[in-house]
Each structure stands twice: as C-alpha cells, then as structure tokens.
mmCIF file of C-alpha atoms in Angstrom:
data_model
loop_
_atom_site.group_PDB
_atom_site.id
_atom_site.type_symbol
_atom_site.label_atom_id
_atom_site.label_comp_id
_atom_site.label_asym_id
_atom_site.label_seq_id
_atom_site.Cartn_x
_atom_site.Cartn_y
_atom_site.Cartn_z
ATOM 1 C CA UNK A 1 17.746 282.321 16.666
ATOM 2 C CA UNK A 2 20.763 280.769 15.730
ATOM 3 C CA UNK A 3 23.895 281.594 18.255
ATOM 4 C CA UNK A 4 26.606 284.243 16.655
ATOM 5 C CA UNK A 5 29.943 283.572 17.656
ATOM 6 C CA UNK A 6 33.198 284.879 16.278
ATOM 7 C CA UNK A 7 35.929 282.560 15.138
ATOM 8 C CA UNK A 8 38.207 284.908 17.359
ATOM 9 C CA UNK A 9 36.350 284.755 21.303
ATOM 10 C CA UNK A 10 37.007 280.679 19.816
ATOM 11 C CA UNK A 11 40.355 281.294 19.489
ATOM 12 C CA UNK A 12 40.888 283.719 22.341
ATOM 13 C CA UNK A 13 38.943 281.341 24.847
ATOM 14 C CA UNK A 14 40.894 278.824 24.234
ATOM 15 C CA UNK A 15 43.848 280.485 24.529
ATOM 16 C CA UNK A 16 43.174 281.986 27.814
ATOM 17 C CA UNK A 17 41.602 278.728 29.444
ATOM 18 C CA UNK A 18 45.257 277.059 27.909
ATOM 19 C CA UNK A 19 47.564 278.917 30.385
ATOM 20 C CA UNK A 20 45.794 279.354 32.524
ATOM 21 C CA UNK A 21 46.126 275.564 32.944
ATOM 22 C CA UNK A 22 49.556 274.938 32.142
ATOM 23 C CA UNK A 23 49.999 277.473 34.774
ATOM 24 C CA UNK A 24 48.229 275.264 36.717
ATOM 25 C CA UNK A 25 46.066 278.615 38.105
ATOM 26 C CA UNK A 26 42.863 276.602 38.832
ATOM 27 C CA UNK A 27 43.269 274.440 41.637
ATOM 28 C CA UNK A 28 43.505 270.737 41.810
ATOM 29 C CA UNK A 29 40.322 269.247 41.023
ATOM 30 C CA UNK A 30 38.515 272.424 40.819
ATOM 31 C CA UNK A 31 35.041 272.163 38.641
ATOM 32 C CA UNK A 32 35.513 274.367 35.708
ATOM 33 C CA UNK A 33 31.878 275.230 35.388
ATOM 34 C CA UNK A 34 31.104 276.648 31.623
ATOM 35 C CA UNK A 35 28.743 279.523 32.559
ATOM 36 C CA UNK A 36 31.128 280.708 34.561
ATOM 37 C CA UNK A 37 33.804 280.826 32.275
ATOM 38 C CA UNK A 38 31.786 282.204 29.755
ATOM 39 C CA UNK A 39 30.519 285.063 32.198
ATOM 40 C CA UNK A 40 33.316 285.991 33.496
ATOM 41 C CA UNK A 41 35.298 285.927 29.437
ATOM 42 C CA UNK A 42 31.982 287.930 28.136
ATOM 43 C CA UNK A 43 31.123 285.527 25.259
ATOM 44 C CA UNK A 44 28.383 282.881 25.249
ATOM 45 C CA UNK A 45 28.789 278.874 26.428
ATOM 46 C CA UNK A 46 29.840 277.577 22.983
ATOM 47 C CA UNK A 47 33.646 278.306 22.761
ATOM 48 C CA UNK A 48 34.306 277.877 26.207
ATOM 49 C CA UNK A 49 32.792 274.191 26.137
ATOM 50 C CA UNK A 50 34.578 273.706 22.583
ATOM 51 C CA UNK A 51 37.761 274.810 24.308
ATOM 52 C CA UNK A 52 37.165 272.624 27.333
ATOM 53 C CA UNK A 53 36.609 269.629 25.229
ATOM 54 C CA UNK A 54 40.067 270.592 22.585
ATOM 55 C CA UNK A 55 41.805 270.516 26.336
ATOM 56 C CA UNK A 56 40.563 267.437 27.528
ATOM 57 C CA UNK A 57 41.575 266.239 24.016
ATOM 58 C CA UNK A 58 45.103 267.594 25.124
ATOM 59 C CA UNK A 59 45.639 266.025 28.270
ATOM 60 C CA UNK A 60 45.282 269.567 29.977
ATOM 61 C CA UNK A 61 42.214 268.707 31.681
ATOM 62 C CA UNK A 62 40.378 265.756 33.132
ATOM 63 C CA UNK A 63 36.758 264.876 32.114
ATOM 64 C CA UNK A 64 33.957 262.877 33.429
ATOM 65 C CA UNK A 65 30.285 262.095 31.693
ATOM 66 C CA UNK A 66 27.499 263.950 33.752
ATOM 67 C CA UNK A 67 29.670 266.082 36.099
ATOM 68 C CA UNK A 68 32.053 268.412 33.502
ATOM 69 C CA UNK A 69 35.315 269.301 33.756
ATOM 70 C CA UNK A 70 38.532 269.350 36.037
ATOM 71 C CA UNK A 71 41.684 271.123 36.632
ATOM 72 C CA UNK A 72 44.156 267.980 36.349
ATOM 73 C CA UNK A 73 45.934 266.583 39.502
ATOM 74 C CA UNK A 74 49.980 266.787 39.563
ATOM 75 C CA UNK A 75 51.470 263.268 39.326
ATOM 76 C CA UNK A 76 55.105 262.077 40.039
ATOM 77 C CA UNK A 77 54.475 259.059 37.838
ATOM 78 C CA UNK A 78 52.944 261.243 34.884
ATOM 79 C CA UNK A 79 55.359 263.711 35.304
ATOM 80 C CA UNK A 80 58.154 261.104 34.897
ATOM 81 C CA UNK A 81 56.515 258.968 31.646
ATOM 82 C CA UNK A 82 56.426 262.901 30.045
ATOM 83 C CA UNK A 83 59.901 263.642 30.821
ATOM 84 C CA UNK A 84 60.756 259.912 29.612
ATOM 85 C CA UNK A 85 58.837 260.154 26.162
ATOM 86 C CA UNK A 86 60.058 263.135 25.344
ATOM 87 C CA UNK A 87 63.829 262.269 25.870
ATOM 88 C CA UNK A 88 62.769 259.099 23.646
ATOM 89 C CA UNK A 89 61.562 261.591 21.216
ATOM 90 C CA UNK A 90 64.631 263.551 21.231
ATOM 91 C CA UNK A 91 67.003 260.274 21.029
ATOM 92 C CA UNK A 92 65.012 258.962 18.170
ATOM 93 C CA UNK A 93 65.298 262.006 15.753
ATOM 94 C CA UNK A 94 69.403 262.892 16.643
ATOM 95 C CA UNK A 95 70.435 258.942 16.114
ATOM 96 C CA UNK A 96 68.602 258.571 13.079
ATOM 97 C CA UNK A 97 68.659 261.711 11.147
ATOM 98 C CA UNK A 98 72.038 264.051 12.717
ATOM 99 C CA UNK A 99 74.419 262.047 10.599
ATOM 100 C CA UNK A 100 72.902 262.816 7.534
ATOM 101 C CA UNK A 101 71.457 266.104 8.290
ATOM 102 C CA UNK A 102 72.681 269.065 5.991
ATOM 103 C CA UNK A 103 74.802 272.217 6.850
ATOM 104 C CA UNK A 104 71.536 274.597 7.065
ATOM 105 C CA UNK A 105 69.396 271.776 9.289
ATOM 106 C CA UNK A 106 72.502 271.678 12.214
ATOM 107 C CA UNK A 107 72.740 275.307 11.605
ATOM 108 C CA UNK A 108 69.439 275.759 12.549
ATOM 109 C CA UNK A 109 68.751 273.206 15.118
ATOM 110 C CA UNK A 110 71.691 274.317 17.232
ATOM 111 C CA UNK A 111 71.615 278.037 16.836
ATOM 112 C CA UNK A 112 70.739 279.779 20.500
ATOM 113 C CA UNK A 113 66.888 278.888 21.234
ATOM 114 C CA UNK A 114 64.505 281.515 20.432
ATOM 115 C CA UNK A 115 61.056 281.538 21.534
ATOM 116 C CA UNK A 116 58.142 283.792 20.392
ATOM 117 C CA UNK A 117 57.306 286.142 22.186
ATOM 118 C CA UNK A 118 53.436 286.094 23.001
ATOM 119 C CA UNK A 119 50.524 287.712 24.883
ATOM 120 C CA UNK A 120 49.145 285.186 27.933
ATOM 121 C CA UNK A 121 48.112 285.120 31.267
ATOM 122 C CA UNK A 122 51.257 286.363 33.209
ATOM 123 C CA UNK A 123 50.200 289.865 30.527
ATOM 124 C CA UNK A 124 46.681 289.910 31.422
ATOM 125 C CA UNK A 125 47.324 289.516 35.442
ATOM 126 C CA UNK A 126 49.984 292.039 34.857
ATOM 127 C CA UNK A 127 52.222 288.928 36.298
ATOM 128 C CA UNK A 128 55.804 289.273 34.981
ATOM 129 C CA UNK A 129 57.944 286.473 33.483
ATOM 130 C CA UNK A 130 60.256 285.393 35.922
ATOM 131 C CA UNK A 131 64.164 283.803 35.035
ATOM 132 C CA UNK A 132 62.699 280.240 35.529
ATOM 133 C CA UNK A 133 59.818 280.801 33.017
ATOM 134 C CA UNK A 134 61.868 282.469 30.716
ATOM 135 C CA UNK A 135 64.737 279.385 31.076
ATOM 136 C CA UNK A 136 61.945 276.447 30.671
ATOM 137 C CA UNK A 137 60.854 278.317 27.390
ATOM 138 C CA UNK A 138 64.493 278.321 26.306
ATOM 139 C CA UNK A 139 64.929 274.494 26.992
ATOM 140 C CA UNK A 140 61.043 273.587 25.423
ATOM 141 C CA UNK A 141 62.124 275.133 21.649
ATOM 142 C CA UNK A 142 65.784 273.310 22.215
ATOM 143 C CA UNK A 143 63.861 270.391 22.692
ATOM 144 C CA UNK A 144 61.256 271.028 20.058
ATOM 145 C CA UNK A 145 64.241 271.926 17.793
ATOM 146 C CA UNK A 146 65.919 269.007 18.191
ATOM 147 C CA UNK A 147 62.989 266.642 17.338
ATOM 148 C CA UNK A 148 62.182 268.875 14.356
ATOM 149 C CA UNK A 149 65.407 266.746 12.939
ATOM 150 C CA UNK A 150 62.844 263.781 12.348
ATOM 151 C CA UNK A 151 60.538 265.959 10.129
ATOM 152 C CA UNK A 152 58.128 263.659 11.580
ATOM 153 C CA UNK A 153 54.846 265.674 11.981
ATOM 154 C CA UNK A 154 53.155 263.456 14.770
ATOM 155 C CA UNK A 155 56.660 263.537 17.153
ATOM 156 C CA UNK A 156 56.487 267.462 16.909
ATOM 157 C CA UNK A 157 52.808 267.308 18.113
ATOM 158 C CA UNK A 158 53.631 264.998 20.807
ATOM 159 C CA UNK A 159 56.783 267.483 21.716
ATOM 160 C CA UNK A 160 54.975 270.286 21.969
ATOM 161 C CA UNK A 161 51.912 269.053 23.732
ATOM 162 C CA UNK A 162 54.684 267.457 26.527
ATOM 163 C CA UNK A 163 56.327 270.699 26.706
ATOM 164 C CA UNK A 164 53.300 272.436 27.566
ATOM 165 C CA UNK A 165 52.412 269.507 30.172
ATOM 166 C CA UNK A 166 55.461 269.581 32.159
ATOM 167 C CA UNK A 167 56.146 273.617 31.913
ATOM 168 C CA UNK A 168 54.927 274.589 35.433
ATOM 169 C CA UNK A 169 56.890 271.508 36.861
ATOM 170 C CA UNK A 170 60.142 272.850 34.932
ATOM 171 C CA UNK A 171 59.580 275.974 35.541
ATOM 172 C CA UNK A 172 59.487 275.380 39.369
ATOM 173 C CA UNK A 173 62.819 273.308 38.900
ATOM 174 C CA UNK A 174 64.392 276.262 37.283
ATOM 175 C CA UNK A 175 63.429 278.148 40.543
ATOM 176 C CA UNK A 176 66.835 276.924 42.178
ATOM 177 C CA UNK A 177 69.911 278.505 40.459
ATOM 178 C CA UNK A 178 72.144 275.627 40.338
ATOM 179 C CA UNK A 179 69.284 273.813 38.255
ATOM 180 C CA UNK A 180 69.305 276.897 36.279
ATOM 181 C CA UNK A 181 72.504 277.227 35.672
ATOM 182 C CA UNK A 182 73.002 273.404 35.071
ATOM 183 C CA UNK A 183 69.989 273.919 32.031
ATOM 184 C CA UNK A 184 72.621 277.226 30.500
ATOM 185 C CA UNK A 185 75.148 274.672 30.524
ATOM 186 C CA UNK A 186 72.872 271.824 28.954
ATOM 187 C CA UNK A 187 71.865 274.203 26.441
ATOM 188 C CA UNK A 188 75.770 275.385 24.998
ATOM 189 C CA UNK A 189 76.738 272.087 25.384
ATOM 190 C CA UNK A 190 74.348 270.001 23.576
ATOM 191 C CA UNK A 191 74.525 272.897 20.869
ATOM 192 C CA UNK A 192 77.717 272.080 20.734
ATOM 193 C CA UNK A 193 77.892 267.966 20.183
ATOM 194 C CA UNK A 194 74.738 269.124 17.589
ATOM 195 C CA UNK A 195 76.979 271.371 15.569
ATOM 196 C CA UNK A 196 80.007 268.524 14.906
ATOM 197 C CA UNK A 197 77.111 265.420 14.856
ATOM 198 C CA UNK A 198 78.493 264.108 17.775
ATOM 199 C CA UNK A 199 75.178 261.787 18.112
ATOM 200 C CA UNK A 200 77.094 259.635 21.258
ATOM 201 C CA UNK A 201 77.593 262.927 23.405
ATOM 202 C CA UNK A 202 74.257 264.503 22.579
ATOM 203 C CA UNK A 203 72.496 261.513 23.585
ATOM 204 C CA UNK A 204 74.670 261.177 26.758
ATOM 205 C CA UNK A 205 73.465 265.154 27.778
ATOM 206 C CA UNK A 206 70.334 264.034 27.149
ATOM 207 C CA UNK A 207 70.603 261.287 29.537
ATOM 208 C CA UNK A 208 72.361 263.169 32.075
ATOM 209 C CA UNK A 209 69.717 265.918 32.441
ATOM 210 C CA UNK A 210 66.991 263.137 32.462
ATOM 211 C CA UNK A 211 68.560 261.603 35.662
ATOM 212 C CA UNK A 212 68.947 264.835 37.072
ATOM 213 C CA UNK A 213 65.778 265.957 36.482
ATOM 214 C CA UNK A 214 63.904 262.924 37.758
ATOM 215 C CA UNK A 215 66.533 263.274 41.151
ATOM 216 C CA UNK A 216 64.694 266.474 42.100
ATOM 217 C CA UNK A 217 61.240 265.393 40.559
ATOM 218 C CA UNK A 218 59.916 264.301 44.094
ATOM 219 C CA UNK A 219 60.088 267.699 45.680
ATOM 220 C CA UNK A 220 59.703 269.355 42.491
ATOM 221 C CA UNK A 221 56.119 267.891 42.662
ATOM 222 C CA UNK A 222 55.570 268.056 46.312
ATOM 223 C CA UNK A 223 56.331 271.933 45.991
ATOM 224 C CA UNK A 224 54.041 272.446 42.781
ATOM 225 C CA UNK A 225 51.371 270.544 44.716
ATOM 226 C CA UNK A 226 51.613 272.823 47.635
ATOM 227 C CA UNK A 227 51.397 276.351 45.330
ATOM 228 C CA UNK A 228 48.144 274.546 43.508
ATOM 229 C CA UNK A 229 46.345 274.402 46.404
ATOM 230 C CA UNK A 230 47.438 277.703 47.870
ATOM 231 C CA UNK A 231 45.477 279.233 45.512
ATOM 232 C CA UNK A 232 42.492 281.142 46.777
ATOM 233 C CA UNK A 233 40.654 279.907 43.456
ATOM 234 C CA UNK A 234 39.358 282.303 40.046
ATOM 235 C CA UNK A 235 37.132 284.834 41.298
ATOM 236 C CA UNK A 236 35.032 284.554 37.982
ATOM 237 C CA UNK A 237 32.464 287.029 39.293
ATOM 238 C CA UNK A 238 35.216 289.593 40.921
ATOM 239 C CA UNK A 239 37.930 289.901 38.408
ATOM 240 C CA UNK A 240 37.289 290.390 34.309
ATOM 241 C CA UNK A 241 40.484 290.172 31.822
ATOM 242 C CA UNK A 242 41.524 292.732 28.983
ATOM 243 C CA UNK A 243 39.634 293.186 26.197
ATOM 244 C CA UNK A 244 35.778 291.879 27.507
ATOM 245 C CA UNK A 245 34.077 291.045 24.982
ATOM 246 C CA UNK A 246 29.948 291.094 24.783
ATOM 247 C CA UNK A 247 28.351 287.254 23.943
ATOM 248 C CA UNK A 248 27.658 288.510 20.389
ATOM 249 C CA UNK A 249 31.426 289.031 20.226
ATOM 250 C CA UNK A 250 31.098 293.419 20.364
ATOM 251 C CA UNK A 251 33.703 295.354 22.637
ATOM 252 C CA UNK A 252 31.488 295.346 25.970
#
C-alpha cells in the first residue's frame, strides 16, 4: 500500500529537526537515527529522512554513505569563513547599490530590525527566549536587511542560511553584556551611516564588529563546545513534543 503522508508532518519535521540543530541540542557527532526520529515525532520514516537530507543540503548536518546522519561538530575555522562571507556579503550590496538606492529602500533597510515572531523549540520545551537570543535575531534581519540592498536572490539565500549557522555561536557571544551592548550600539549606528549613504562608515562598523567578533571567537567556541557535550542527549523514547501526530498524519 502506498505510504500516506501529509505535506504538513513534511513541513513540521523539518522544522523541528531545524532548531533543534541550530540550537545545536543533539550532541556533537551524535547518530541521528531515522526511526527514532520518526517514533518519537509520530509520523512515518519518509519526512524525517527527506528533512535529514534538505539539512545536509544546508550545511546543518554532516552525512556519510552507509552509516546516516550527524549532528555537525563546532569549528573555529568554519565559524570564522561564515562570519567572513557574510561581512563580504554585506560589503558587496552597501558599496554597490546604497548610493543609488531610493528614499523607501534606506527607509526600509535601516528602520529598527524586526523579526517574526515564530513557534520553535525553545516553545515546545517550554524553554524561554533569553536577551542573547532575542539580540542575535535582532542583528541576523539587520544583516539580512542590509544584503536585501543587492536584490540579488542567491546572496539572500546564502545570508540566511549563515545566519542560521552561526546563531548558537552569536547567541553565546551575546551572553556577556558588554558584547551585548556593543551589538545595541552596532545596530543604531550602522542605521545611522545607512540612513545618510554614508557607504565608508557603514563598511568601517562592519569591519569593526568583524574584528571584534573573531577576538572572542576562540572562547566563544570553546564554551559552545563545552554546553554541546553537556547534554545528556534526546530521550526519543522518554519525552514526545506538542501536537503528536499518528504515522498516517491523524491527531494521536
């Protein structure tokens, strides 16, 4: 009989198994096995291994022919290339389209960030958002703002899928209030040099937070390392999320 599966446990799957990667909540290395997953979510193996292989697609998970798939590793040197492409990103799109960018496009590009606001993990392990979470989000759609300048589909891909890569490591950087504070004052001030196309200073923030940023990356890393493997690991068989769903794709 052919296998039923709604277009939503695809979408909600994948979803799920996305933070809860970004979040780094699997532990370094740690086998995500598909009939667990797809136990423990109540829907059958299909969109979990779909999801697993969009991921992998994404850089969000590591993938090797005959033994499945992996909960990335942190790395200081991937880390650092991220952090590096996107400021190239960012450079690219303010020196070549802020001077001739309309009223309505600066208006928009350096109005206060605003991010969505969105059911995810931290809801469904009743986890709140903390300041640091909340401040990386605020910085990701400046920077994905800023890029939108380019109207250059492919560099808003890449911008988002970077911000999603590096969010626990900025998060845990946000952690430490002068950082924090150092990101509010990033934020006015490079709204600021956006609003009179000052392309010189805005590129010169950007720099500054870059350095800044990879100054603290070491420990940054070292302490996002240590939290990974703290982590007792998913008790798939112990603990079932909101909403459990049958494998035919029914309420259970």
């Amino acid at each position: 009989m052919t296998e039923l599966v709604n277009q939503s446990d695809h979408e909600r799957v994948y979803s799920w198994l996305k933070t809860m990667l970004i979040r780094h909540r699997f532990r370094p290395a740690e086998q995500l096995i598909i009939g667990d997953l797809a136990d423990f979510l109540g829907v059958s193996a299909t969109p979990v291994r779909e999801s697993l292989v969009r991921l992998q697609a994404e850089h969000l998970l590591d993938a090797t022919q005959r033994r499945g798939f992996f909960a990335r590793m942190l790395s200081l040197k991937e880390m650092n290339e991220l952090y590096e492409l996107r400021f190239a990103l960012m450079r690219h799109a303010v020196e070549m389209n802020l001077p001739h960018a309309g009223a309505d496009t600066i208006a928009a590009v350096s109005r206060e960030p605003q991010w969505r606001k969105h059911r995810d993990v931290a809801t469904e392990l009743d986890e709140p958002r903390s300041d640091a979470d909340d401040q990386a989000r605020r910085l990701e759609t400046l920077y994905l703002q800023i890029v939108s300048l380019a109207e250059n589909a492919t560099m808003i891909d890449l911008t988002i899928n970077t911000n999603e890569r590096t969010h626990y490591v900025l998060s845990i950087d946000l952690e430490q209030a002068p950082r924090r504070f150092g990101a509010e004052i990033f934020v006015e001030e490079v709204s600021g040099w956006l609003r009179e196309k000052n392309v010189a200073a805005v590129v010169e923030s950007f720099e500054r937070e870059l350095v800044a940023s990879f100054t603290v990356m070491p420990e940054v890393i070292k302490e996002g390392i240590n939290r990974a493997y703290a982590l007792p690991g998913l008790k798939l068989s112990q603990s079932v999320p909101r909403q459990r769903r049958s494998r035919t794709g029914g309420a259970a």
